[in-house]
Tab-separated table of C-alpha atoms and ligand atoms in Angstrom:
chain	number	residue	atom	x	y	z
A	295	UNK	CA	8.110	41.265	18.170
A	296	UNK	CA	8.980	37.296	17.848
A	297	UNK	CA	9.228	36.344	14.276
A	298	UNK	CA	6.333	34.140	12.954
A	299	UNK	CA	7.451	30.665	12.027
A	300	UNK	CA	7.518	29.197	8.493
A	301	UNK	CA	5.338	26.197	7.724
A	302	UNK	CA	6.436	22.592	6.853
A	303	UNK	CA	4.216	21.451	3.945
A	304	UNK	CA	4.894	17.679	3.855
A	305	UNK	CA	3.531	17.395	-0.180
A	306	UNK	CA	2.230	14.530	-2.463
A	307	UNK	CA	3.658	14.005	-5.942
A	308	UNK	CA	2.442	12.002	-8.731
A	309	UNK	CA	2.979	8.236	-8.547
A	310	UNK	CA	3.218	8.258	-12.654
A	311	UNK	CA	0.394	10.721	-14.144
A	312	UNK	CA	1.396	14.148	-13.749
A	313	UNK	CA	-2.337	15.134	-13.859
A	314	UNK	CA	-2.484	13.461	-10.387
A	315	UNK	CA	-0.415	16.533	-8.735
A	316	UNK	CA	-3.296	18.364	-6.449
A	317	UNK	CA	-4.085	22.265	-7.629
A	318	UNK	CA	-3.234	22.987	-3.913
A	319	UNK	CA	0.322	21.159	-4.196
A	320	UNK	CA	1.435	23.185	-6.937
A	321	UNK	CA	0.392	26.164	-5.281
A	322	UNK	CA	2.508	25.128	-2.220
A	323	UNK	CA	5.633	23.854	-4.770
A	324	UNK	CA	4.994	27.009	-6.021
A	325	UNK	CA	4.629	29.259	-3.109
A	326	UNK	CA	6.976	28.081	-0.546
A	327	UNK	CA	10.671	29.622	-0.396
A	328	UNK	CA	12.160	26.013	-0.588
A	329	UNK	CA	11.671	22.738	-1.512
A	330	UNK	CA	13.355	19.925	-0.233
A	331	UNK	CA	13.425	16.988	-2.399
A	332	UNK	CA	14.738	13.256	-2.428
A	333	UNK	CA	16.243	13.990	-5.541
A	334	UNK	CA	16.598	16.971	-7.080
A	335	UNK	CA	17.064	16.375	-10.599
A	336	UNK	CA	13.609	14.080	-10.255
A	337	UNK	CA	12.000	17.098	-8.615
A	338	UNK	CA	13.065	19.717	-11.188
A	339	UNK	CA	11.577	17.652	-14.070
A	340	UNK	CA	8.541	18.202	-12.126
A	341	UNK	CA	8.920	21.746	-11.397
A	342	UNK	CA	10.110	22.360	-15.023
A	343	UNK	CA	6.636	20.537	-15.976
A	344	UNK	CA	4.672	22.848	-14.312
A	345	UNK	CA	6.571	25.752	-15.130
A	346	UNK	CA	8.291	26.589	-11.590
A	347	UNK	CA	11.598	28.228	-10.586
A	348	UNK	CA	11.494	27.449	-6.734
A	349	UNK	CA	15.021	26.681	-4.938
A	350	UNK	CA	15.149	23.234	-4.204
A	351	UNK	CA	17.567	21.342	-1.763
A	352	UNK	CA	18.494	17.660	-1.596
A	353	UNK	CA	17.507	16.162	1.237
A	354	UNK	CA	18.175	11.997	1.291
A	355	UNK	CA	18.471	9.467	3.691
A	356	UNK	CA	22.135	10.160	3.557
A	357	UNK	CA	21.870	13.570	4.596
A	358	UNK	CA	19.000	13.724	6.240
A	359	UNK	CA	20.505	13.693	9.823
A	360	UNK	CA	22.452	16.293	9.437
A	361	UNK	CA	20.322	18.932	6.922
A	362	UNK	CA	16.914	18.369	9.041
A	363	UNK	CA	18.115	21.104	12.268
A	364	UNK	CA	19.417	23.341	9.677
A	365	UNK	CA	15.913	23.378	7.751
A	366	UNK	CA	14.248	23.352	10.895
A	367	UNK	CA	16.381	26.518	11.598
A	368	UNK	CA	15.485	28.499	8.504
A	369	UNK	CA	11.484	27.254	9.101
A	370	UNK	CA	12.256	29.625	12.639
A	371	UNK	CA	13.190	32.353	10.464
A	372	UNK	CA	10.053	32.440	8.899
A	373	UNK	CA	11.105	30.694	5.728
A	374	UNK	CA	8.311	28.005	4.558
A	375	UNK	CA	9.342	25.096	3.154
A	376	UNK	CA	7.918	21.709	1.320
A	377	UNK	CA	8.685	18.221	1.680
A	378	UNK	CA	8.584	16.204	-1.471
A	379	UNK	CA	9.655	12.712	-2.471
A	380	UNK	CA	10.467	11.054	-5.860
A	381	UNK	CA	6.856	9.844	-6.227
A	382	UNK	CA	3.641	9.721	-3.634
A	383	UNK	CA	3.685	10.574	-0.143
A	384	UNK	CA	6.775	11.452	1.666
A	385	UNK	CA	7.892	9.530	4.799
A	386	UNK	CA	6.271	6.314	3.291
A	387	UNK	CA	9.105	4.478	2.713
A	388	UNK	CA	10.735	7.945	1.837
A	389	UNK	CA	12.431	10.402	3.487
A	390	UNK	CA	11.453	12.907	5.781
A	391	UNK	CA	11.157	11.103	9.047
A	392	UNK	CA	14.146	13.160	11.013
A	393	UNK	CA	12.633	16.519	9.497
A	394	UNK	CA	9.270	15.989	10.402
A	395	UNK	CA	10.544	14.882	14.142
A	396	UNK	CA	12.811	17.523	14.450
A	397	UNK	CA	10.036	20.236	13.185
A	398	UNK	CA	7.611	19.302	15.511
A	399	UNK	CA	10.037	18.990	18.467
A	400	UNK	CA	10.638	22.823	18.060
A	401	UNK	CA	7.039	23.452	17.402
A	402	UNK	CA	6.566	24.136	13.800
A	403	UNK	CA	3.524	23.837	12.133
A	404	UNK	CA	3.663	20.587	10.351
A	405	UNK	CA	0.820	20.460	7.029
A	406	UNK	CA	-0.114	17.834	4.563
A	407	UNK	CA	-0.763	18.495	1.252
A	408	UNK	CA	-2.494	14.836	0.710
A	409	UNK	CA	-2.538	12.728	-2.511
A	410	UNK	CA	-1.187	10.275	-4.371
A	411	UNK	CA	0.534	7.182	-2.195
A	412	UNK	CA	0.840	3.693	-3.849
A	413	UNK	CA	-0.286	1.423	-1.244
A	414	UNK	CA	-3.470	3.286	-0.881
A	415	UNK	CA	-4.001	3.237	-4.918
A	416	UNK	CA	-3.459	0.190	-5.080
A	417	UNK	CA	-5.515	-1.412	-1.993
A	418	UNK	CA	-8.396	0.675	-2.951
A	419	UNK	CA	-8.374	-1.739	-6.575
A	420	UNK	CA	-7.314	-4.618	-4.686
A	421	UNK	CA	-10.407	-6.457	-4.110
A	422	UNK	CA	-9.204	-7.928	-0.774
A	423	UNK	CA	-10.496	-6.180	2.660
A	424	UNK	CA	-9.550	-2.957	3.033
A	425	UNK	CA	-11.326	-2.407	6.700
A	426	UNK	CA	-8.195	-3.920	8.294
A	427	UNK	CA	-4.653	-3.680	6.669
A	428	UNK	CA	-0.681	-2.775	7.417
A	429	UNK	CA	1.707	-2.067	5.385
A	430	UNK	CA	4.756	-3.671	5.603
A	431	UNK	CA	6.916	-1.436	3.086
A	432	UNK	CA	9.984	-3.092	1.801
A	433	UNK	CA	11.239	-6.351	2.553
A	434	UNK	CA	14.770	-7.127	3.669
A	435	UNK	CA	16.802	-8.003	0.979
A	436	UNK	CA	18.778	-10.679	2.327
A	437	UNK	CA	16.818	-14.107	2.119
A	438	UNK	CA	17.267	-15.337	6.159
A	439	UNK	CA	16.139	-11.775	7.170
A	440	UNK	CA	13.075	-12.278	4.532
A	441	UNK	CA	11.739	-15.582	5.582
A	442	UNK	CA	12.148	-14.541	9.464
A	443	UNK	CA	10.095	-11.043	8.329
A	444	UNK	CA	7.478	-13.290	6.571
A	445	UNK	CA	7.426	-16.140	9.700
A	446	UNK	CA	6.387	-13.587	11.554
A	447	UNK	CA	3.339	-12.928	9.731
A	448	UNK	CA	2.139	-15.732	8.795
A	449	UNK	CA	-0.800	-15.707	11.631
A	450	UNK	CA	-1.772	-11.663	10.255
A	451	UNK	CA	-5.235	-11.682	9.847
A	452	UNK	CA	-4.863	-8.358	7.950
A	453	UNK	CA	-4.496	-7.679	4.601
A	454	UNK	CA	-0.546	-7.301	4.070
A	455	UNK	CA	0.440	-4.929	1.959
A	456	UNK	CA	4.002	-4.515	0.643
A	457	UNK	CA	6.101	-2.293	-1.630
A	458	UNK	CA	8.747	-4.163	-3.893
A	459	UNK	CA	11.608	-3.730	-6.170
A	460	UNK	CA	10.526	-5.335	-9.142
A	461	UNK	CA	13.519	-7.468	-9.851
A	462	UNK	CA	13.155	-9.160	-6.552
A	463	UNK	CA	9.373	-9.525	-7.240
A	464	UNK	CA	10.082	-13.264	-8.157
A	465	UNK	CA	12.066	-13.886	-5.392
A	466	UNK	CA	9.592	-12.412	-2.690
A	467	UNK	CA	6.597	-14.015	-4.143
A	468	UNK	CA	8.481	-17.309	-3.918
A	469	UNK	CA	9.439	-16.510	-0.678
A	470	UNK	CA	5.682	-15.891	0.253
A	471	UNK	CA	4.496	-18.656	-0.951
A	472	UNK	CA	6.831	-21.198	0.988
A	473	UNK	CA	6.061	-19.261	4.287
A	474	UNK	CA	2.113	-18.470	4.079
A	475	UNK	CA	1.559	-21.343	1.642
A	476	UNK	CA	1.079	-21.446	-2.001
A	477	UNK	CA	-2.782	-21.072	-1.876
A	478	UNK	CA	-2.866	-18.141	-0.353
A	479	UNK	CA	-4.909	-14.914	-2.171
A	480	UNK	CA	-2.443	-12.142	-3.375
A	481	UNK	CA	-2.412	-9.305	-5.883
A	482	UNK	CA	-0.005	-7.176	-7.928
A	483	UNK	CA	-0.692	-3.887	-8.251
A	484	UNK	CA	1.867	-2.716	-11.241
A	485	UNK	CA	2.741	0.587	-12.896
A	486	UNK	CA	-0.301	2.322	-10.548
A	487	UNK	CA	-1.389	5.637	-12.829
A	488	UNK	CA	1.074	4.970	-15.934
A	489	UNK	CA	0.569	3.907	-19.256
A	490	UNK	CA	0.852	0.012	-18.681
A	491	UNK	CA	-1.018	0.043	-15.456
A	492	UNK	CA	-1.983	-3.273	-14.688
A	493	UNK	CA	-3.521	-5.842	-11.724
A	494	UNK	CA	-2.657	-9.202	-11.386
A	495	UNK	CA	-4.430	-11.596	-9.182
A	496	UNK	CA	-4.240	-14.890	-8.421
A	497	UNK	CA	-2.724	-17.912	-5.550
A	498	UNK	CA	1.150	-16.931	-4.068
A	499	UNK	CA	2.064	-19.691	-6.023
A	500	UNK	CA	0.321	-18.631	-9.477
A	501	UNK	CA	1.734	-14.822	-9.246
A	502	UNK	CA	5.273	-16.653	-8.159
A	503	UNK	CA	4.928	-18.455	-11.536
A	504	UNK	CA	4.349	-15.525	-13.467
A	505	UNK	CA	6.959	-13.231	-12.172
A	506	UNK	CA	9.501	-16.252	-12.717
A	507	UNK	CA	8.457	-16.481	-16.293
A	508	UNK	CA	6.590	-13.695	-17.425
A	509	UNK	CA	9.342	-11.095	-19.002
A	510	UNK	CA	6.773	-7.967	-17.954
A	511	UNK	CA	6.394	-8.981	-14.173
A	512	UNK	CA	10.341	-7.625	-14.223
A	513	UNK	CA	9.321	-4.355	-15.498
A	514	UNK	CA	8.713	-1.269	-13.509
A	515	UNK	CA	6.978	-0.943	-10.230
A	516	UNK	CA	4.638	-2.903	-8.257
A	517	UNK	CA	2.985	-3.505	-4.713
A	518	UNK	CA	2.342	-6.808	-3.295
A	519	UNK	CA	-0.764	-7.656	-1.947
A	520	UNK	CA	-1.459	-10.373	0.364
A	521	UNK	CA	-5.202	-12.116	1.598
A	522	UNK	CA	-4.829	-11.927	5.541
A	523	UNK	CA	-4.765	-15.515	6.996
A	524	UNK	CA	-8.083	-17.210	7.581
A	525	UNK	CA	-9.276	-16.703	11.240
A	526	UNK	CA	-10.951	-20.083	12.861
A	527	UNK	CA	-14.191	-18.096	12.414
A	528	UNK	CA	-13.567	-17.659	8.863
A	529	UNK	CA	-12.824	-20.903	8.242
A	530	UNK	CA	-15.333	-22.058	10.080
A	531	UNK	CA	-17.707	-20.352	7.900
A	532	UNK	CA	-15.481	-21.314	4.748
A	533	UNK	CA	-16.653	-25.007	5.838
A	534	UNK	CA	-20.288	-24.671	6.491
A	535	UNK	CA	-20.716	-23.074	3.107
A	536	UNK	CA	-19.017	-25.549	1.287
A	537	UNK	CA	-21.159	-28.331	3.129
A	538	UNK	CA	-23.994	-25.980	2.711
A	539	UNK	CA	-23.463	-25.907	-1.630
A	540	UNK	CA	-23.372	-29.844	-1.760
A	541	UNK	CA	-26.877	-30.107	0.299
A	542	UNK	CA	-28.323	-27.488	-1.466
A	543	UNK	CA	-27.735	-29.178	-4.535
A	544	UNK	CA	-30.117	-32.321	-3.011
A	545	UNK	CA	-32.488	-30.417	-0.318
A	546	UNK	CA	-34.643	-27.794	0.421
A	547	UNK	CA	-33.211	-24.589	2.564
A	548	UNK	CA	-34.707	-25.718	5.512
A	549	UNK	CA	-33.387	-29.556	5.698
A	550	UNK	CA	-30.203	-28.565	4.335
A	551	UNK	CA	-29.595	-25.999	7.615
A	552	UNK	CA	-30.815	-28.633	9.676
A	553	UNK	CA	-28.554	-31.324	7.956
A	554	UNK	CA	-25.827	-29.062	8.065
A	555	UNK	CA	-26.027	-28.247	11.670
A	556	UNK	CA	-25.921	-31.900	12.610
A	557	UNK	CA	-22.901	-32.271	10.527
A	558	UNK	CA	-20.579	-28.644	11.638
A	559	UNK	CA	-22.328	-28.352	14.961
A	560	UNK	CA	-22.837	-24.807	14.247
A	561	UNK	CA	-26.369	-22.854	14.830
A	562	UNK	CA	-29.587	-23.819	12.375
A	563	UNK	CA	-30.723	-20.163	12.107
A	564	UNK	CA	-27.308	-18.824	11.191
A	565	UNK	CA	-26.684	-21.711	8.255
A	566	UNK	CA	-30.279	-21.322	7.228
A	567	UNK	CA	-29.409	-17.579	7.320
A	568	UNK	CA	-26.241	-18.693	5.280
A	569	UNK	CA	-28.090	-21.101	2.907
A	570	UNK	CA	-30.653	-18.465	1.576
A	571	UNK	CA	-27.444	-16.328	0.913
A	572	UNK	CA	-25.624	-19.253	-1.134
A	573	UNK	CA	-28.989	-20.175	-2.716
A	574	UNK	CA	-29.824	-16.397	-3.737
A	575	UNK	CA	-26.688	-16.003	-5.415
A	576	UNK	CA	-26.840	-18.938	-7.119
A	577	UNK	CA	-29.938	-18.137	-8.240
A	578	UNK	CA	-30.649	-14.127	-8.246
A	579	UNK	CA	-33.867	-14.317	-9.472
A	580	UNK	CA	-35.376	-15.791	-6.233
B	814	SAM	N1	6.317	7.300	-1.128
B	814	SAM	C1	5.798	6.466	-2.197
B	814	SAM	C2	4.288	6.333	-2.069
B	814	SAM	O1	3.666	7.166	-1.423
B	814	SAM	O2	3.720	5.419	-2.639
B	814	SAM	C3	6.494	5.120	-2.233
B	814	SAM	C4	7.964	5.197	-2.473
B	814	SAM	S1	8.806	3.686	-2.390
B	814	SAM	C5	10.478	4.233	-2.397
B	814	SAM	C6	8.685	3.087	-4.029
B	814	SAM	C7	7.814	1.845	-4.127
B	814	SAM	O3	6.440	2.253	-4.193
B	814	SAM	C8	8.027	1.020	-5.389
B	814	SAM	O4	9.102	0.101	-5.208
B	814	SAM	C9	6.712	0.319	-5.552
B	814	SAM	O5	6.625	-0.784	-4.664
B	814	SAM	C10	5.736	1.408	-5.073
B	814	SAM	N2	5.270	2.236	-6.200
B	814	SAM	C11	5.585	3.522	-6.450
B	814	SAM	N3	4.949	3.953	-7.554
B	814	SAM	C12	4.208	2.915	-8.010
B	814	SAM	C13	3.330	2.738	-9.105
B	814	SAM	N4	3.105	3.717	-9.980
B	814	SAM	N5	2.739	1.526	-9.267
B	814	SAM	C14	2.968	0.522	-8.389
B	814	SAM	N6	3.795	0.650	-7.335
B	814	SAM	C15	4.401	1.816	-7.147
């Protein structure tokens, strides 16, 4: 008989609350003959936590390479192992990749345990669109290499979402705001789950200020959020409204559509449409 293959458990930690690790993960931390873990010191703390005793093994982007065929080797055995990282979800902007790769190559059954991952946390309380989005992880660190990242998404529609050490968080917000312009929508995310857990939003240029001179902005971890760049439609729009509000404040609905289609060029029906939006919000009670 052919020996039934162990399972890969790629597992979600706690971005800063403890409480956030799933029932289900610590029954796989628990369960599982191995663990193999970005650090191991930083996973033992966890383990010790939660009073567990299971083996762990470093596995880092150093040694990655080389320990991923030997894992994938003792998975064939039948051994079952899990996949954590220091914090969140492993494989974003973690390690992890080569195992994964090389476990599925040779057919192993690959599981996640889901749960805490700090883009998602933090683009869920962003308050920009979260329909479209990518996530950009880290920067480069050299500046060149940063402003030709950044050039090249300057037209992204998207909502960009990036991870960042914090003491370059000055430095990449300044960075942003030369290459998408200083008016541009953005939000911090900081210290997701801890104890000083806080948002920040404001224009590239405002959050640039306040990581330059704000002594907290340089303290512990944050994720960048930036507003996608206006698309001609949603400028477009942008503009009618604004000519839209100054009628408004003269005119009826209907001759301010019709005044405002003369001027834009766009469709009556969809500024009237438009107006009664601007109007009823303006005024909720009609
Ligand atoms: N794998 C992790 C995840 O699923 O979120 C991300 C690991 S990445 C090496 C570390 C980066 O994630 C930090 O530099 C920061 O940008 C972000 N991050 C991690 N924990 C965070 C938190 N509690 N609050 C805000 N950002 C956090």
């Amino acid at each position: 008989m052919t020996q039934q293959a162990g399972v890969l458990y790629v597992v979600a930690t706690p971005i800063g609350n403890l409480d956030d690790l799933s029932p289900r993960a610590r029954r796989v931390l628990a369960e599982v003959d191995l663990i193999a873990a970005e650090d191991t010191r930083h996973t033992a703390r966890l383990l010790n936590h939660f009073g567990m005793r299971t083996p762990l093994l470093s596995l880092h982007d150093y040694n990655e390479a080389e320990r991923a065929p030997r894992l994938v080797e003792r998975l064939q055995t039948g051994q079952s192992v899990a996949l954590v990282a220091d914090a969140g979800t492993p494989l974003i902007s973690d390690p992890g990749y080569d195992l994964v790769r090389a476990a599925r190559a040779a057919g192993i059954n690959v599981s996640p345990i889901p749960g805490p991952c700090a883009l998602i946390a933090a683009l869920s309380v962003s308050g920009l669109p979260t329909d479209r989005f990518v996530f950009e992880g880290f920067l480069p660190q050299k500046t060149a290499a940063r402003h030709t990242r950044l050039g090249q998404q300057v037209r992204e529609t998207r909502t960009l979402v990036y991870y960042e050490a914090v003491h370059r968080l000055a430095e990449s917000l300044d960075d942003m705001a030369q290459v998408f312009g200083g008016a541009r929508p953005a939000v911090i995310a900081r210290e997701l789950t801890k104890l000083h857990e806080s948002m920040r939003a404001g224009t590239l240029a405002s959050l640039a200020e306040w990581a330059r001179t704000d002594s907290h902005a340089a303290k512990g971890e944050a994720v960048v959020l930036v507003s996608g760049a206006a698309t001609a439609s949603n400028t477009a729009d942008a503009d009618s409204d604004a000519v839209l509000a100054v009628l408004l404040e003269e005119l009826p609905l209907k001759q301010a559509a019709a005044l405002a289609a003369k001027l834009t060029g766009q469709k009556r029906n969809m500024l009237y449409q438009r107006a009664l939006k601007i109007s009823k919000t303006k005024n909720p009670s009609r």
